[in-house]
PDB file of C-alpha atoms in Angstrom:
ATOM      1  CA  GLY A   1     -48.533 -29.846 -11.454  1.00  0.00           C
ATOM      2  CA  GLN A   2     -46.902 -30.909  -8.223  1.00  0.00           C
ATOM      3  CA  ILE A   3     -43.376 -29.640  -7.607  1.00  0.00           C
ATOM      4  CA  LYS A   4     -40.866 -32.502  -7.640  1.00  0.00           C
ATOM      5  CA  TYR A   5     -37.076 -32.645  -7.565  1.00  0.00           C
ATOM      6  CA  LYS A   6     -35.457 -33.894 -10.766  1.00  0.00           C
ATOM      7  CA  LYS A   7     -31.714 -33.263 -10.558  1.00  0.00           C
ATOM      8  CA  PRO A   8     -29.104 -30.907  -9.042  1.00  0.00           C
ATOM      9  CA  ILE A   9     -29.185 -27.370 -10.410  1.00  0.00           C
ATOM     10  CA  LEU A  10     -26.400 -25.581  -8.489  1.00  0.00           C
ATOM     11  CA  VAL A  11     -23.805 -28.229  -7.667  1.00  0.00           C
ATOM     12  CA  GLY A  12     -21.852 -27.317 -10.826  1.00  0.00           C
ATOM     13  CA  ASP A  13     -21.962 -23.622  -9.884  1.00  0.00           C
ATOM     14  CA  PHE A  14     -20.702 -24.466  -6.400  1.00  0.00           C
ATOM     15  CA  LYS A  15     -17.787 -26.531  -7.696  1.00  0.00           C
ATOM     16  CA  PHE A  16     -16.844 -23.738 -10.119  1.00  0.00           C
ATOM     17  CA  THR A  17     -16.983 -21.158  -7.322  1.00  0.00           C
ATOM     18  CA  LYS A  18     -14.987 -23.301  -4.909  1.00  0.00           C
ATOM     19  CA  LYS A  19     -12.281 -23.807  -7.545  1.00  0.00           C
ATOM     20  CA  TYR A  20     -11.600 -20.072  -7.786  1.00  0.00           C
ATOM     21  CA  ALA A  21     -12.670 -18.642  -4.413  1.00  0.00           C
ATOM     22  CA  LYS A  22      -9.925 -17.888  -1.910  1.00  0.00           C
ATOM     23  CA  GLY A  23     -12.281 -18.116   1.040  1.00  0.00           C
ATOM     24  CA  ILE A  24     -15.522 -19.908   1.880  1.00  0.00           C
ATOM     25  CA  SER A  25     -17.869 -20.529  -1.062  1.00  0.00           C
ATOM     26  CA  LYS A  26     -21.516 -19.676  -0.359  1.00  0.00           C
ATOM     27  CA  ILE A  27     -24.419 -20.769  -2.555  1.00  0.00           C
ATOM     28  CA  GLY A  28     -27.788 -18.984  -2.600  1.00  0.00           C
ATOM     29  CA  LEU A  29     -31.231 -20.508  -3.181  1.00  0.00           C
ATOM     30  CA  PRO A  30     -34.640 -18.787  -3.447  1.00  0.00           C
ATOM     31  CA  GLY A  31     -36.635 -19.111  -0.221  1.00  0.00           C
ATOM     32  CA  PRO A  32     -40.130 -20.661  -0.188  1.00  0.00           C
ATOM     33  CA  SER A  33     -42.142 -17.536   0.677  1.00  0.00           C
ATOM     34  CA  THR A  34     -40.525 -15.532  -2.113  1.00  0.00           C
ATOM     35  CA  VAL A  35     -40.996 -18.327  -4.655  1.00  0.00           C
ATOM     36  CA  VAL A  36     -44.723 -18.659  -3.973  1.00  0.00           C
ATOM     37  CA  ASP A  37     -45.072 -14.867  -4.207  1.00  0.00           C
ATOM     38  CA  CYS A  38     -43.455 -14.803  -7.662  1.00  0.00           C
ATOM     39  CA  ILE A  39     -45.348 -17.509  -9.543  1.00  0.00           C
ATOM     40  CA  VAL A  40     -48.950 -18.148 -10.596  1.00  0.00           C
ATOM     41  CA  ASP A  41     -50.519 -21.012  -8.644  1.00  0.00           C
ATOM     42  CA  ASP A  42     -52.999 -22.827 -10.879  1.00  0.00           C
ATOM     43  CA  TYR A  43     -52.457 -26.227  -9.252  1.00  0.00           C
ATOM     44  CA  TYR A  44     -52.299 -26.014  -5.451  1.00  0.00           C
ATOM     45  CA  LYS A  45     -54.679 -23.108  -4.803  1.00  0.00           C
ATOM     46  CA  ASP A  46     -52.897 -22.978  -1.458  1.00  0.00           C
ATOM     47  CA  LEU A  47     -49.667 -20.993  -0.957  1.00  0.00           C
ATOM     48  CA  GLU A  48     -48.650 -22.933   2.140  1.00  0.00           C
ATOM     49  CA  LYS A  49     -48.880 -26.333   0.420  1.00  0.00           C
ATOM     50  CA  LEU A  50     -46.997 -24.933  -2.555  1.00  0.00           C
ATOM     51  CA  ALA A  51     -44.259 -23.567  -0.255  1.00  0.00           C
ATOM     52  CA  PHE A  52     -43.758 -26.879   1.547  1.00  0.00           C
ATOM     53  CA  ASP A  53     -43.602 -28.928  -1.670  1.00  0.00           C
ATOM     54  CA  TYR A  54     -41.010 -26.449  -2.920  1.00  0.00           C
ATOM     55  CA  ALA A  55     -39.120 -26.827   0.371  1.00  0.00           C
ATOM     56  CA  LYS A  56     -39.185 -30.619   0.035  1.00  0.00           C
ATOM     57  CA  ALA A  57     -37.683 -30.376  -3.459  1.00  0.00           C
ATOM     58  CA  ILE A  58     -35.067 -27.833  -2.393  1.00  0.00           C
ATOM     59  CA  ARG A  59     -34.079 -30.063   0.530  1.00  0.00           C
ATOM     60  CA  SER A  60     -32.838 -32.563  -2.083  1.00  0.00           C
ATOM     61  CA  GLU A  61     -30.766 -29.782  -3.641  1.00  0.00           C
ATOM     62  CA  VAL A  62     -29.360 -28.925  -0.205  1.00  0.00           C
ATOM     63  CA  ALA A  63     -28.421 -32.584   0.258  1.00  0.00           C
ATOM     64  CA  ALA A  64     -26.619 -32.595  -3.097  1.00  0.00           C
ATOM     65  CA  LEU A  65     -24.733 -29.393  -2.219  1.00  0.00           C
ATOM     66  CA  ILE A  66     -23.651 -30.755   1.163  1.00  0.00           C
ATOM     67  CA  GLN A  67     -22.480 -33.973  -0.491  1.00  0.00           C
ATOM     68  CA  ALA A  68     -20.374 -31.775  -2.794  1.00  0.00           C
ATOM     69  CA  ASP A  69     -18.806 -30.226   0.361  1.00  0.00           C
ATOM     70  CA  CYS A  70     -20.766 -26.956   0.393  1.00  0.00           C
ATOM     71  CA  LYS A  71     -20.522 -25.495   3.907  1.00  0.00           C
ATOM     72  CA  VAL A  72     -22.611 -22.296   3.620  1.00  0.00           C
ATOM     73  CA  ILE A  73     -26.101 -22.101   2.091  1.00  0.00           C
ATOM     74  CA  GLN A  74     -28.234 -18.957   1.995  1.00  0.00           C
ATOM     75  CA  PHE A  75     -31.963 -18.810   1.334  1.00  0.00           C
ATOM     76  CA  ASP A  76     -32.994 -15.508  -0.237  1.00  0.00           C
ATOM     77  CA  ASP A  77     -36.479 -14.866   1.157  1.00  0.00           C
ATOM     78  CA  PRO A  78     -37.153 -11.103   1.234  1.00  0.00           C
ATOM     79  CA  VAL A  79     -40.934 -11.613   1.104  1.00  0.00           C
ATOM     80  CA  LEU A  80     -40.809 -12.729   4.753  1.00  0.00           C
ATOM     81  CA  ILE A  81     -40.511  -9.095   5.825  1.00  0.00           C
ATOM     82  CA  ARG A  82     -43.013  -7.882   3.250  1.00  0.00           C
ATOM     83  CA  TYR A  83     -45.701 -10.175   4.690  1.00  0.00           C
ATOM     84  CA  PRO A  84     -44.698 -10.828   8.314  1.00  0.00           C
ATOM     85  CA  TYR A  85     -47.998 -12.553   9.128  1.00  0.00           C
ATOM     86  CA  ARG A  86     -47.082 -15.162   6.507  1.00  0.00           C
ATOM     87  CA  ALA A  87     -43.645 -15.522   8.076  1.00  0.00           C
ATOM     88  CA  VAL A  88     -44.977 -16.314  11.519  1.00  0.00           C
ATOM     89  CA  GLU A  89     -47.763 -18.606  10.254  1.00  0.00           C
ATOM     90  CA  TRP A  90     -45.658 -20.882   8.021  1.00  0.00           C
ATOM     91  CA  GLY A  91     -42.807 -18.986   6.309  1.00  0.00           C
ATOM     92  CA  LEU A  92     -40.110 -19.764   8.872  1.00  0.00           C
ATOM     93  CA  LYS A  93     -41.183 -23.412   9.104  1.00  0.00           C
ATOM     94  CA  ALA A  94     -40.996 -23.679   5.317  1.00  0.00           C
ATOM     95  CA  ILE A  95     -37.381 -22.418   5.354  1.00  0.00           C
ATOM     96  CA  GLU A  96     -36.454 -24.896   8.081  1.00  0.00           C
ATOM     97  CA  ALA A  97     -38.022 -27.673   6.001  1.00  0.00           C
ATOM     98  CA  CYS A  98     -35.508 -26.828   3.248  1.00  0.00           C
ATOM     99  CA  PHE A  99     -32.629 -28.153   5.387  1.00  0.00           C
ATOM    100  CA  LYS A 100     -34.373 -30.476   7.847  1.00  0.00           C
ATOM    101  CA  GLY A 101     -31.938 -33.150   9.029  1.00  0.00           C
ATOM    102  CA  PHE A 102     -28.869 -31.238   7.838  1.00  0.00           C
ATOM    103  CA  GLU A 103     -28.819 -28.606  10.602  1.00  0.00           C
ATOM    104  CA  ASN A 104     -25.297 -29.435  11.822  1.00  0.00           C
ATOM    105  CA  GLN A 105     -23.747 -30.168   8.432  1.00  0.00           C
ATOM    106  CA  ALA A 106     -23.574 -26.604   7.073  1.00  0.00           C
ATOM    107  CA  THR A 107     -24.190 -22.976   8.030  1.00  0.00           C
ATOM    108  CA  PHE A 108     -27.684 -21.908   6.986  1.00  0.00           C
ATOM    109  CA  ILE A 109     -28.539 -18.252   6.371  1.00  0.00           C
ATOM    110  CA  VAL A 110     -31.695 -16.409   5.370  1.00  0.00           C
ATOM    111  CA  HIS A 111     -31.605 -13.077   3.536  1.00  0.00           C
ATOM    112  CA  ILE A 112     -34.424 -10.583   3.991  1.00  0.00           C
ATOM    113  CA  CYS A 113     -34.679  -7.027   2.702  1.00  0.00           C
ATOM    114  CA  CYS A 114     -37.305  -4.327   2.214  1.00  0.00           C
ATOM    115  CA  GLY A 115     -37.164  -4.558  -1.581  1.00  0.00           C
ATOM    116  CA  TYR A 116     -34.635  -4.254  -4.396  1.00  0.00           C
ATOM    117  CA  PRO A 117     -33.624  -0.661  -5.251  1.00  0.00           C
ATOM    118  CA  ASN A 118     -35.857   0.942  -7.888  1.00  0.00           C
ATOM    119  CA  LYS A 119     -34.494   4.389  -8.755  1.00  0.00           C
ATOM    120  CA  PRO A 120     -37.225   5.274 -11.321  1.00  0.00           C
ATOM    121  CA  LEU A 121     -39.922   4.734  -8.671  1.00  0.00           C
ATOM    122  CA  GLU A 122     -37.906   6.696  -6.103  1.00  0.00           C
ATOM    123  CA  LYS A 123     -37.639   9.662  -8.494  1.00  0.00           C
ATOM    124  CA  LYS A 124     -41.423   9.625  -8.881  1.00  0.00           C
ATOM    125  CA  GLY A 125     -41.859   9.522  -5.104  1.00  0.00           C
ATOM    126  CA  ILE A 126     -43.611   6.146  -5.275  1.00  0.00           C
ATOM    127  CA  SER A 127     -43.329   4.043  -2.121  1.00  0.00           C
ATOM    128  CA  TYR A 128     -42.396   0.436  -2.885  1.00  0.00           C
ATOM    129  CA  LYS A 129     -40.319  -0.744   0.076  1.00  0.00           C
ATOM    130  CA  ALA A 130     -41.552  -3.025   2.856  1.00  0.00           C
ATOM    131  CA  ASN A 131     -42.023  -1.419   6.260  1.00  0.00           C
ATOM    132  CA  ASN A 132     -38.716  -1.118   8.178  1.00  0.00           C
ATOM    133  CA  ASP A 133     -40.678  -1.381  11.428  1.00  0.00           C
ATOM    134  CA  TYR A 134     -41.244  -5.087  10.761  1.00  0.00           C
ATOM    135  CA  TYR A 135     -37.558  -5.899  11.276  1.00  0.00           C
ATOM    136  CA  ALA A 136     -37.676  -6.128  15.078  1.00  0.00           C
ATOM    137  CA  ASP A 137     -40.495  -8.686  15.052  1.00  0.00           C
ATOM    138  CA  VAL A 138     -39.068 -10.741  12.191  1.00  0.00           C
ATOM    139  CA  LEU A 139     -35.610 -10.866  13.800  1.00  0.00           C
ATOM    140  CA  LYS A 140     -37.183 -11.992  17.072  1.00  0.00           C
ATOM    141  CA  TRP A 141     -38.922 -14.858  15.270  1.00  0.00           C
ATOM    142  CA  PHE A 142     -35.655 -15.834  13.589  1.00  0.00           C
ATOM    143  CA  SER A 143     -33.905 -15.846  16.975  1.00  0.00           C
ATOM    144  CA  HIS A 144     -35.916 -18.969  17.866  1.00  0.00           C
ATOM    145  CA  SER A 145     -35.352 -20.701  14.507  1.00  0.00           C
ATOM    146  CA  LYS A 146     -32.858 -23.370  13.435  1.00  0.00           C
ATOM    147  CA  LEU A 147     -31.094 -20.903  11.126  1.00  0.00           C
ATOM    148  CA  ASP A 148     -27.548 -19.823  11.966  1.00  0.00           C
ATOM    149  CA  ALA A 149     -27.570 -16.284  10.555  1.00  0.00           C
ATOM    150  CA  VAL A 150     -29.813 -13.591   9.101  1.00  0.00           C
ATOM    151  CA  SER A 151     -28.709 -11.260   6.297  1.00  0.00           C
ATOM    152  CA  ILE A 152     -30.528  -7.907   6.398  1.00  0.00           C
ATOM    153  CA  GLU A 153     -30.644  -4.660   4.429  1.00  0.00           C
ATOM    154  CA  GLY A 154     -29.259  -1.781   6.474  1.00  0.00           C
ATOM    155  CA  ALA A 155     -27.605   0.760   4.156  1.00  0.00           C
ATOM    156  CA  GLN A 156     -30.183   2.042   1.689  1.00  0.00           C
ATOM    157  CA  SER A 157     -32.902   2.215   4.330  1.00  0.00           C
ATOM    158  CA  ASN A 158     -30.505   3.624   6.966  1.00  0.00           C
ATOM    159  CA  LEU A 159     -31.818   0.996   9.375  1.00  0.00           C
ATOM    160  CA  ASP A 160     -32.064   1.893  13.052  1.00  0.00           C
ATOM    161  CA  LEU A 161     -29.532  -0.576  14.475  1.00  0.00           C
ATOM    162  CA  SER A 162     -31.075  -0.560  17.942  1.00  0.00           C
ATOM    163  CA  ILE A 163     -33.279  -3.428  16.685  1.00  0.00           C
ATOM    164  CA  LEU A 164     -30.268  -5.777  16.313  1.00  0.00           C
ATOM    165  CA  PRO A 165     -30.504  -7.345  19.810  1.00  0.00           C
ATOM    166  CA  SER A 166     -33.842  -8.851  18.710  1.00  0.00           C
ATOM    167  CA  ILE A 167     -31.809 -11.531  16.909  1.00  0.00           C
ATOM    168  CA  GLY A 168     -30.783 -13.117  20.225  1.00  0.00           C
ATOM    169  CA  LYS A 169     -27.766 -15.444  19.826  1.00  0.00           C
ATOM    170  CA  LYS A 170     -27.885 -15.641  16.024  1.00  0.00           C
ATOM    171  CA  THR A 171     -25.378 -13.966  13.693  1.00  0.00           C
ATOM    172  CA  VAL A 172     -26.388 -10.868  11.720  1.00  0.00           C
ATOM    173  CA  MET A 173     -24.995 -10.152   8.257  1.00  0.00           C
ATOM    174  CA  LEU A 174     -25.577  -6.406   8.269  1.00  0.00           C
ATOM    175  CA  GLY A 175     -26.039  -4.675   4.925  1.00  0.00           C
ATOM    176  CA  VAL A 176     -23.613  -1.733   4.863  1.00  0.00           C
ATOM    177  CA  LEU A 177     -23.313  -1.333   1.071  1.00  0.00           C
ATOM    178  CA  ASP A 178     -26.101   0.369  -0.910  1.00  0.00           C
ATOM    179  CA  VAL A 179     -26.577  -1.896  -3.938  1.00  0.00           C
ATOM    180  CA  GLY A 180     -28.700   0.640  -5.810  1.00  0.00           C
ATOM    181  CA  GLU A 181     -26.068   3.383  -5.940  1.00  0.00           C
ATOM    182  CA  ASN A 182     -22.646   3.302  -7.644  1.00  0.00           C
ATOM    183  CA  ARG A 183     -21.178   5.735  -5.122  1.00  0.00           C
ATOM    184  CA  VAL A 184     -18.482   3.820  -3.252  1.00  0.00           C
ATOM    185  CA  GLU A 185     -18.747   4.007   0.538  1.00  0.00           C
ATOM    186  CA  SER A 186     -15.462   5.012   2.167  1.00  0.00           C
ATOM    187  CA  VAL A 187     -13.661   2.712   4.594  1.00  0.00           C
ATOM    188  CA  GLU A 188     -14.270   5.301   7.317  1.00  0.00           C
ATOM    189  CA  GLU A 189     -18.035   5.307   6.674  1.00  0.00           C
ATOM    190  CA  LEU A 190     -18.160   1.518   6.859  1.00  0.00           C
ATOM    191  CA  VAL A 191     -16.030   1.379  10.012  1.00  0.00           C
ATOM    192  CA  ASN A 192     -18.328   3.891  11.702  1.00  0.00           C
ATOM    193  CA  ARG A 193     -21.401   1.873  10.736  1.00  0.00           C
ATOM    194  CA  GLY A 194     -19.720  -1.246  12.092  1.00  0.00           C
ATOM    195  CA  LYS A 195     -18.906   0.516  15.366  1.00  0.00           C
ATOM    196  CA  GLU A 196     -22.533   1.577  15.659  1.00  0.00           C
ATOM    197  CA  ALA A 197     -23.648  -2.040  15.196  1.00  0.00           C
ATOM    198  CA  LEU A 198     -21.170  -3.212  17.828  1.00  0.00           C
ATOM    199  CA  LYS A 199     -22.979  -1.093  20.399  1.00  0.00           C
ATOM    200  CA  TYR A 200     -25.827  -3.597  20.092  1.00  0.00           C
ATOM    201  CA  LEU A 201     -24.149  -6.900  19.154  1.00  0.00           C
ATOM    202  CA  PRO A 202     -20.970  -8.703  20.275  1.00  0.00           C
ATOM    203  CA  LYS A 203     -18.332  -8.911  17.525  1.00  0.00           C
ATOM    204  CA  ASN A 204     -18.729 -12.685  17.067  1.00  0.00           C
ATOM    205  CA  GLN A 205     -22.345 -12.095  15.976  1.00  0.00           C
ATOM    206  CA  LEU A 206     -21.643  -9.445  13.325  1.00  0.00           C
ATOM    207  CA  ILE A 207     -20.657  -9.805   9.657  1.00  0.00           C
ATOM    208  CA  LEU A 208     -20.508  -6.842   7.253  1.00  0.00           C
ATOM    209  CA  ALA A 209     -22.267  -7.461   3.929  1.00  0.00           C
ATOM    210  CA  PRO A 210     -23.913  -5.779   0.934  1.00  0.00           C
ATOM    211  CA  ASP A 211     -27.608  -4.936   1.313  1.00  0.00           C
ATOM    212  CA  CYS A 212     -28.580  -7.466  -1.348  1.00  0.00           C
ATOM    213  CA  GLY A 213     -27.348  -8.642  -4.778  1.00  0.00           C
ATOM    214  CA  MET A 214     -25.079  -6.258  -6.702  1.00  0.00           C
ATOM    215  CA  LEU A 215     -26.363  -6.722 -10.264  1.00  0.00           C
ATOM    216  CA  GLU A 216     -27.512  -3.099 -10.665  1.00  0.00           C
ATOM    217  CA  LEU A 217     -24.000  -1.788 -10.014  1.00  0.00           C
ATOM    218  CA  THR A 218     -21.160  -1.386 -12.471  1.00  0.00           C
ATOM    219  CA  ARG A 219     -18.477  -4.047 -12.078  1.00  0.00           C
ATOM    220  CA  ARG A 220     -16.005  -1.323 -11.111  1.00  0.00           C
ATOM    221  CA  ALA A 221     -18.253   0.074  -8.355  1.00  0.00           C
ATOM    222  CA  ALA A 222     -19.108  -3.407  -7.027  1.00  0.00           C
ATOM    223  CA  LYS A 223     -15.427  -4.363  -6.725  1.00  0.00           C
ATOM    224  CA  ALA A 224     -14.508  -1.058  -5.062  1.00  0.00           C
ATOM    225  CA  LYS A 225     -17.371  -1.362  -2.565  1.00  0.00           C
ATOM    226  CA  LEU A 226     -16.400  -4.920  -1.628  1.00  0.00           C
ATOM    227  CA  LYS A 227     -12.717  -3.970  -1.280  1.00  0.00           C
ATOM    228  CA  ASN A 228     -13.572  -1.132   1.115  1.00  0.00           C
ATOM    229  CA  MET A 229     -15.914  -3.390   3.063  1.00  0.00           C
ATOM    230  CA  ALA A 230     -13.116  -5.953   3.513  1.00  0.00           C
ATOM    231  CA  LYS A 231     -10.739  -3.184   4.672  1.00  0.00           C
ATOM    232  CA  ALA A 232     -13.359  -1.917   7.121  1.00  0.00           C
ATOM    233  CA  ALA A 233     -13.838  -5.408   8.574  1.00  0.00           C
ATOM    234  CA  LYS A 234     -10.070  -5.775   9.086  1.00  0.00           C
ATOM    235  CA  GLU A 235      -9.877  -2.372  10.757  1.00  0.00           C
ATOM    236  CA  LEU A 236     -12.798  -3.214  13.061  1.00  0.00           C
ATOM    237  CA  ASN A 237     -11.148  -6.504  13.995  1.00  0.00           C
ATOM    238  CA  ARG A 238      -7.932  -4.656  14.857  1.00  0.00           C
TER     239      ARG A 238
END
C-alpha cells in the first residue's frame, strides 16, 4: 500500500545519543534511492513515485528530530552513485524533498559509497563495487543541491582526490578509514591523506570520516581507528 508516516522512529535514539555524546549528535536515515532499490514494489509500479512518497513520510521524521533539537541529519543513499542516471533524473530531488522547508534548521548530509566491503567476493575476484569514475559527476550534481555536505568513500577504493573540487562550495566528509579491514590506520597515514585532500579543498570544507558504517569491524579496531582519526584531525588543524 501507500507509504504513510505513523509516528517517530528515531527521536528516542537521538535523545539517548545526545545524553551521552560529548560532541554533536548526528542521526542517520536511509535515503530514498537506496530504499526503493532494496524493497519489492508491488503497489506503485513506479520507483520515482515510491521514492517521493517515502521522502514525504521521512520529512515528518525530520520535523520530529528537529523539534527534539537534532542539528545534524544524514541520509545514507549509496545507490545514487550506483545508478547515476537515477540520481540526476529524480534521486537528488527526492533527497531534498526529505527536508523541504527545514533547510536552515539543521545541517543535512548525504552519504554515498561504491558498496559495502565484501571480503568473500573480493577473494573470488568478483567485481561488486560501483564505478569510481562516477564520483566527479555525482559530486558536481550535489554542488548545486540544497544539501550542506557529502560523505564519500575514499579509503578502500583509494579514491583519486583530484575529483574533490567538483563539490564546489559544499563540505566533503572524506572516508579515510577502511571499514572492511581491522588493520588500524596510523595517525601518520591519516594525516598524509588529509594533506593530499587539502591540495584540492580549503580546510573549512573538509571533514575526516570513516568510509561507511563500522559494523564489520571488531569493537577494538573501530575504537582505535576513530581515535587515530581524531588525532590526525587535530594534527592537521595545528
